[in-house]
mmCIF file of C-alpha atoms in Angstrom:
data_model
loop_
_atom_site.group_PDB
_atom_site.id
_atom_site.type_symbol
_atom_site.label_atom_id
_atom_site.label_comp_id
_atom_site.label_asym_id
_atom_site.label_seq_id
_atom_site.Cartn_x
_atom_site.Cartn_y
_atom_site.Cartn_z
ATOM 1 C CA MET A 1 0.000 0.000 0.000
ATOM 2 C CA GLN A 2 2.864 2.359 0.784
ATOM 3 C CA GLU A 3 4.336 1.670 -2.657
ATOM 4 C CA PHE A 4 1.013 2.544 -4.258
ATOM 5 C CA PHE A 5 0.668 5.866 -2.440
ATOM 6 C CA GLY A 6 4.256 6.816 -3.203
ATOM 7 C CA PHE A 7 3.767 5.962 -6.862
ATOM 8 C CA ALA A 8 0.407 7.753 -6.994
ATOM 9 C CA VAL A 9 1.857 10.942 -5.518
ATOM 10 C CA MET A 10 4.665 10.922 -8.077
ATOM 11 C CA VAL A 11 2.290 10.301 -11.002
ATOM 12 C CA ILE A 12 -0.152 12.983 -9.869
ATOM 13 C CA ALA A 13 2.587 15.562 -9.276
ATOM 14 C CA ILE A 14 4.221 14.932 -12.652
ATOM 15 C CA SER A 15 0.970 14.547 -14.583
ATOM 16 C CA ALA A 16 -0.501 17.766 -13.199
ATOM 17 C CA SER A 17 1.967 19.842 -15.188
ATOM 18 C CA GLY A 18 0.937 18.253 -18.460
ATOM 19 C CA VAL A 19 -2.769 18.169 -17.656
ATOM 20 C CA MET A 20 -2.955 21.840 -16.676
ATOM 21 C CA SER A 21 -0.565 23.274 -19.250
ATOM 22 C CA PRO A 22 -2.113 25.637 -21.824
ATOM 23 C CA GLY A 23 -2.207 24.308 -25.355
ATOM 24 C CA PRO A 24 -4.539 23.496 -28.266
ATOM 25 C CA LEU A 25 -6.648 21.077 -26.199
ATOM 26 C CA PHE A 26 -6.927 23.620 -23.393
ATOM 27 C CA SER A 27 -7.993 26.310 -25.840
ATOM 28 C CA ALA A 28 -10.549 24.079 -27.534
ATOM 29 C CA ASN A 29 -11.947 23.178 -24.134
ATOM 30 C CA ILE A 30 -12.483 26.845 -23.293
ATOM 31 C CA ILE A 31 -14.169 27.480 -26.626
ATOM 32 C CA TYR A 32 -16.469 24.467 -26.325
ATOM 33 C CA GLY A 33 -17.100 25.314 -22.678
ATOM 34 C CA ILE A 34 -18.369 28.723 -23.734
ATOM 35 C CA ARG A 35 -20.463 27.201 -26.507
ATOM 36 C CA GLU A 36 -21.822 24.019 -24.914
ATOM 37 C CA GLY A 37 -21.257 24.387 -21.181
ATOM 38 C CA LYS A 38 -19.415 22.211 -18.667
ATOM 39 C CA ILE A 39 -20.363 18.898 -20.328
ATOM 40 C CA ALA A 40 -18.055 19.810 -23.214
ATOM 41 C CA GLY A 41 -15.074 19.280 -20.923
ATOM 42 C CA LEU A 42 -16.077 15.663 -20.296
ATOM 43 C CA LYS A 43 -16.574 15.072 -24.016
ATOM 44 C CA ILE A 44 -13.127 16.417 -24.835
ATOM 45 C CA ALA A 45 -11.684 14.235 -22.060
ATOM 46 C CA ILE A 46 -13.331 11.184 -23.647
ATOM 47 C CA GLY A 47 -11.705 12.012 -26.973
ATOM 48 C CA HIS A 48 -8.381 12.460 -25.209
ATOM 49 C CA THR A 49 -8.799 9.079 -23.498
ATOM 50 C CA ILE A 50 -9.448 7.349 -26.825
ATOM 51 C CA VAL A 51 -5.931 8.363 -27.860
ATOM 52 C CA GLU A 52 -4.128 8.177 -24.538
ATOM 53 C CA PHE A 53 -5.114 4.707 -23.322
ATOM 54 C CA PRO A 54 -4.014 2.822 -26.467
ATOM 55 C CA LEU A 55 -0.783 4.828 -26.471
ATOM 56 C CA ILE A 56 -0.001 3.800 -22.887
ATOM 57 C CA VAL A 57 -0.851 0.159 -23.591
ATOM 58 C CA PHE A 58 1.300 0.196 -26.730
ATOM 59 C CA LEU A 59 4.282 1.580 -24.864
ATOM 60 C CA GLY A 60 3.704 -0.809 -21.995
ATOM 61 C CA ALA A 61 3.552 -3.826 -24.279
ATOM 62 C CA GLY A 62 6.793 -2.721 -25.876
ATOM 63 C CA ILE A 63 8.456 -2.500 -22.497
ATOM 64 C CA ILE A 64 7.350 -5.985 -21.537
ATOM 65 C CA THR A 65 8.472 -7.648 -24.763
ATOM 66 C CA SER A 66 11.859 -5.973 -24.694
ATOM 67 C CA ASN A 67 12.666 -7.230 -21.170
ATOM 68 C CA ILE A 68 14.297 -4.041 -20.007
ATOM 69 C CA ILE A 69 17.936 -4.396 -19.049
ATOM 70 C CA PRO A 70 19.589 -2.153 -16.440
ATOM 71 C CA GLU A 71 21.324 -0.073 -19.112
ATOM 72 C CA PHE A 72 17.983 0.606 -20.784
ATOM 73 C CA ARG A 73 16.475 1.742 -17.492
ATOM 74 C CA VAL A 74 19.358 4.185 -17.108
ATOM 75 C CA LEU A 75 18.623 5.542 -20.574
ATOM 76 C CA ILE A 76 14.945 5.917 -19.669
ATOM 77 C CA ALA A 77 15.878 7.801 -16.502
ATOM 78 C CA ILE A 78 18.089 10.192 -18.474
ATOM 79 C CA ILE A 79 15.483 10.759 -21.189
ATOM 80 C CA GLY A 80 12.767 11.191 -18.572
ATOM 81 C CA ALA A 81 14.825 13.756 -16.669
ATOM 82 C CA VAL A 82 15.635 15.708 -19.827
ATOM 83 C CA GLY A 83 11.957 15.603 -20.753
ATOM 84 C CA LEU A 84 10.964 16.938 -17.346
ATOM 85 C CA PHE A 85 13.472 19.782 -17.522
ATOM 86 C CA GLY A 86 12.285 20.637 -21.016
ATOM 87 C CA PHE A 87 8.625 20.606 -20.081
ATOM 88 C CA ALA A 88 9.353 22.704 -16.998
ATOM 89 C CA GLY A 89 10.777 25.348 -19.297
ATOM 90 C CA LEU A 90 7.775 25.055 -21.603
ATOM 91 C CA GLN A 91 5.350 25.591 -18.723
ATOM 92 C CA ILE A 92 7.036 28.844 -17.764
ATOM 93 C CA ARG A 93 7.307 30.029 -21.361
ATOM 94 C CA THR A 94 3.733 29.219 -22.365
ATOM 95 C CA ILE A 95 2.095 31.105 -19.505
ATOM 96 C CA PHE A 96 3.507 34.291 -21.002
ATOM 97 C CA GLN A 97 2.175 33.311 -24.435
ATOM 98 C CA LYS A 98 -1.273 32.305 -23.223
ATOM 99 C CA LYS A 99 -3.072 34.782 -25.465
ATOM 100 C CA ASN A 100 -1.766 32.940 -28.513
ATOM 101 C CA GLN A 101 -3.473 29.774 -27.328
ATOM 102 C CA ARG A 102 -6.901 31.315 -27.913
ATOM 103 C CA ASN A 103 -6.521 31.513 -31.692
ATOM 104 C CA LEU A 104 -7.734 27.944 -32.213
ATOM 105 C CA LYS A 105 -11.347 27.735 -33.389
ATOM 106 C CA PRO A 106 -12.339 24.106 -33.955
ATOM 107 C CA THR A 107 -15.455 23.396 -35.966
ATOM 108 C CA ARG A 108 -15.926 19.711 -35.036
ATOM 109 C CA GLY A 109 -17.539 18.234 -31.938
ATOM 110 C CA PRO A 110 -15.696 18.164 -28.611
ATOM 111 C CA ILE A 111 -15.041 14.393 -28.703
ATOM 112 C CA LEU A 112 -13.418 14.643 -32.132
ATOM 113 C CA ALA A 113 -11.518 17.707 -30.964
ATOM 114 C CA GLY A 114 -10.211 15.701 -28.018
ATOM 115 C CA ILE A 115 -9.078 12.905 -30.340
ATOM 116 C CA PHE A 116 -7.358 14.992 -32.982
ATOM 117 C CA LEU A 117 -5.851 17.618 -30.705
ATOM 118 C CA SER A 118 -4.295 14.818 -28.650
ATOM 119 C CA ALA A 119 -3.146 12.551 -31.477
ATOM 120 C CA LEU A 120 -1.705 15.450 -33.479
ATOM 121 C CA ASN A 121 -0.074 17.216 -30.553
ATOM 122 C CA PRO A 122 3.683 16.475 -30.728
ATOM 123 C CA PHE A 123 4.221 17.650 -27.154
ATOM 124 C CA PHE A 124 1.647 15.139 -25.894
ATOM 125 C CA ILE A 125 3.319 12.271 -27.769
ATOM 126 C CA ILE A 126 6.797 13.355 -26.708
ATOM 127 C CA TRP A 127 5.650 13.573 -23.088
ATOM 128 C CA TRP A 128 4.592 9.917 -23.102
ATOM 129 C CA LEU A 129 7.704 8.856 -25.011
ATOM 130 C CA THR A 130 9.950 10.489 -22.412
ATOM 131 C CA VAL A 131 8.471 11.394 -19.032
ATOM 132 C CA GLY A 132 5.478 9.076 -19.349
ATOM 133 C CA PHE A 133 7.664 6.201 -20.537
ATOM 134 C CA LYS A 134 9.578 6.340 -17.266
ATOM 135 C CA LEU A 135 6.324 6.195 -15.296
ATOM 136 C CA ILE A 136 5.131 3.226 -17.355
ATOM 137 C CA THR A 137 8.393 1.428 -16.656
ATOM 138 C CA GLU A 138 8.101 1.952 -12.920
ATOM 139 C CA SER A 139 4.452 0.871 -12.881
ATOM 140 C CA ILE A 140 5.341 -2.400 -14.621
ATOM 141 C CA GLU A 141 8.262 -3.008 -12.290
ATOM 142 C CA LEU A 142 5.882 -2.660 -9.337
ATOM 143 C CA TRP A 143 2.804 -4.565 -10.538
ATOM 144 C CA GLY A 144 3.560 -6.152 -13.900
ATOM 145 C CA PHE A 145 1.252 -5.461 -16.828
ATOM 146 C CA PHE A 146 -1.534 -4.552 -14.382
ATOM 147 C CA GLY A 147 0.650 -1.590 -13.438
ATOM 148 C CA ILE A 148 -0.319 0.028 -16.735
ATOM 149 C CA VAL A 149 -3.949 0.036 -15.603
ATOM 150 C CA VAL A 150 -2.927 1.484 -12.232
ATOM 151 C CA LEU A 151 -0.922 4.230 -13.928
ATOM 152 C CA PHE A 152 -3.743 5.034 -16.321
ATOM 153 C CA LEU A 153 -6.369 5.296 -13.580
ATOM 154 C CA VAL A 154 -4.140 7.423 -11.341
ATOM 155 C CA HIS A 155 -3.440 9.728 -14.288
ATOM 156 C CA ILE A 156 -6.649 9.936 -16.321
ATOM 157 C CA TRP A 157 -9.005 11.218 -13.609
ATOM 158 C CA MET A 158 -7.004 14.453 -13.580
ATOM 159 C CA ASP A 159 -7.765 15.025 -17.264
ATOM 160 C CA TYR A 160 -11.483 14.629 -16.637
ATOM 161 C CA VAL A 161 -11.552 16.836 -13.546
ATOM 162 C CA TRP A 162 -9.386 19.571 -15.065
ATOM 163 C CA LEU A 163 -11.159 19.708 -18.419
ATOM 164 C CA TYR A 164 -14.546 19.665 -16.694
ATOM 165 C CA VAL A 165 -13.578 22.456 -14.289
ATOM 166 C CA VAL A 166 -12.093 24.581 -17.076
ATOM 167 C CA ALA A 167 -15.182 24.102 -19.240
ATOM 168 C CA PHE A 168 -17.411 24.945 -16.279
ATOM 169 C CA PHE A 169 -15.650 28.229 -15.565
ATOM 170 C CA ALA A 170 -15.318 28.964 -19.269
ATOM 171 C CA SER A 171 -19.082 28.701 -19.523
ATOM 172 C CA LYS A 172 -19.277 31.443 -16.884
ATOM 173 C CA THR A 173 -16.425 33.642 -18.026
ATOM 174 C CA SER A 174 -13.465 33.046 -20.323
ATOM 175 C CA ASN A 175 -11.285 35.451 -18.363
ATOM 176 C CA LEU A 176 -11.340 33.592 -15.062
ATOM 177 C CA LEU A 177 -8.293 31.426 -15.818
ATOM 178 C CA SER A 178 -6.079 34.186 -17.191
ATOM 179 C CA ASN A 179 -5.113 35.668 -13.838
ATOM 180 C CA ARG A 180 -2.053 35.832 -11.605
ATOM 181 C CA ASN A 181 -3.036 32.715 -9.657
ATOM 182 C CA TYR A 182 -2.966 30.588 -12.806
ATOM 183 C CA LYS A 183 0.613 31.662 -13.508
ATOM 184 C CA ILE A 184 1.626 30.898 -9.928
ATOM 185 C CA ILE A 185 0.200 27.373 -10.222
ATOM 186 C CA ILE A 186 2.043 26.683 -13.479
ATOM 187 C CA ILE A 187 5.356 28.001 -12.128
ATOM 188 C CA ALA A 188 4.947 25.865 -9.001
ATOM 189 C CA LEU A 189 4.306 22.807 -11.165
ATOM 190 C CA ALA A 190 7.396 23.612 -13.224
ATOM 191 C CA ILE A 191 9.439 23.502 -10.027
ATOM 192 C CA VAL A 192 7.912 20.113 -9.232
ATOM 193 C CA LEU A 193 8.954 18.906 -12.696
ATOM 194 C CA ILE A 194 12.536 19.978 -12.073
ATOM 195 C CA TYR A 195 12.534 18.213 -8.711
ATOM 196 C CA PHE A 196 11.425 14.896 -10.199
ATOM 197 C CA GLY A 197 13.904 15.320 -13.049
ATOM 198 C CA ILE A 198 16.673 15.511 -10.468
ATOM 199 C CA GLU A 199 15.235 12.454 -8.719
ATOM 200 C CA PHE A 200 15.292 10.517 -11.996
ATOM 201 C CA LEU A 201 18.985 11.340 -12.440
ATOM 202 C CA ARG A 202 19.750 10.299 -8.877
ATOM 203 C CA GLU A 203 18.568 6.784 -9.734
ATOM 204 C CA ILE A 204 21.417 6.304 -12.195
#
């Protein structure tokens, strides 16, 4: 049980930065939230899940079949740390470019928007190929293939809650999330990313 809570805290802390970072999906969620209300956030999350779950399973299956050797785990730790440092920098940079994120005006439904804006987002794919790949590895080391399910459940609820909350507030006012507190949250999460990046390197 202690292993689970420790793993869950790490996944939640690392995932929060990606979940809450501004980007095309975030922008589409605000737009659909204004148009269709809070339920749009759940629909976009469903579309996101349709892409994310198969991606995690695919990466997990690859890990299992390759029978990770110690040297490969070291490589994963290095790549994961570099990914965390890079994404920490992106979080800080994007909060000062937040206005640019509002240019997206999707014309399809929120579920399709969730699918395409996830599948075609290079930062989302890179996150799972670097930072997420390290989390998948650790989940499998702890619980075998079932660890992938544990990781997914610990991670995915944040997408649903965040997208729902954003859509809810967007339906009330689109300016609520563009304040000083939002920037403070993102900067704090960037610091958390750097911390876990250092922890990854310490495992080598």
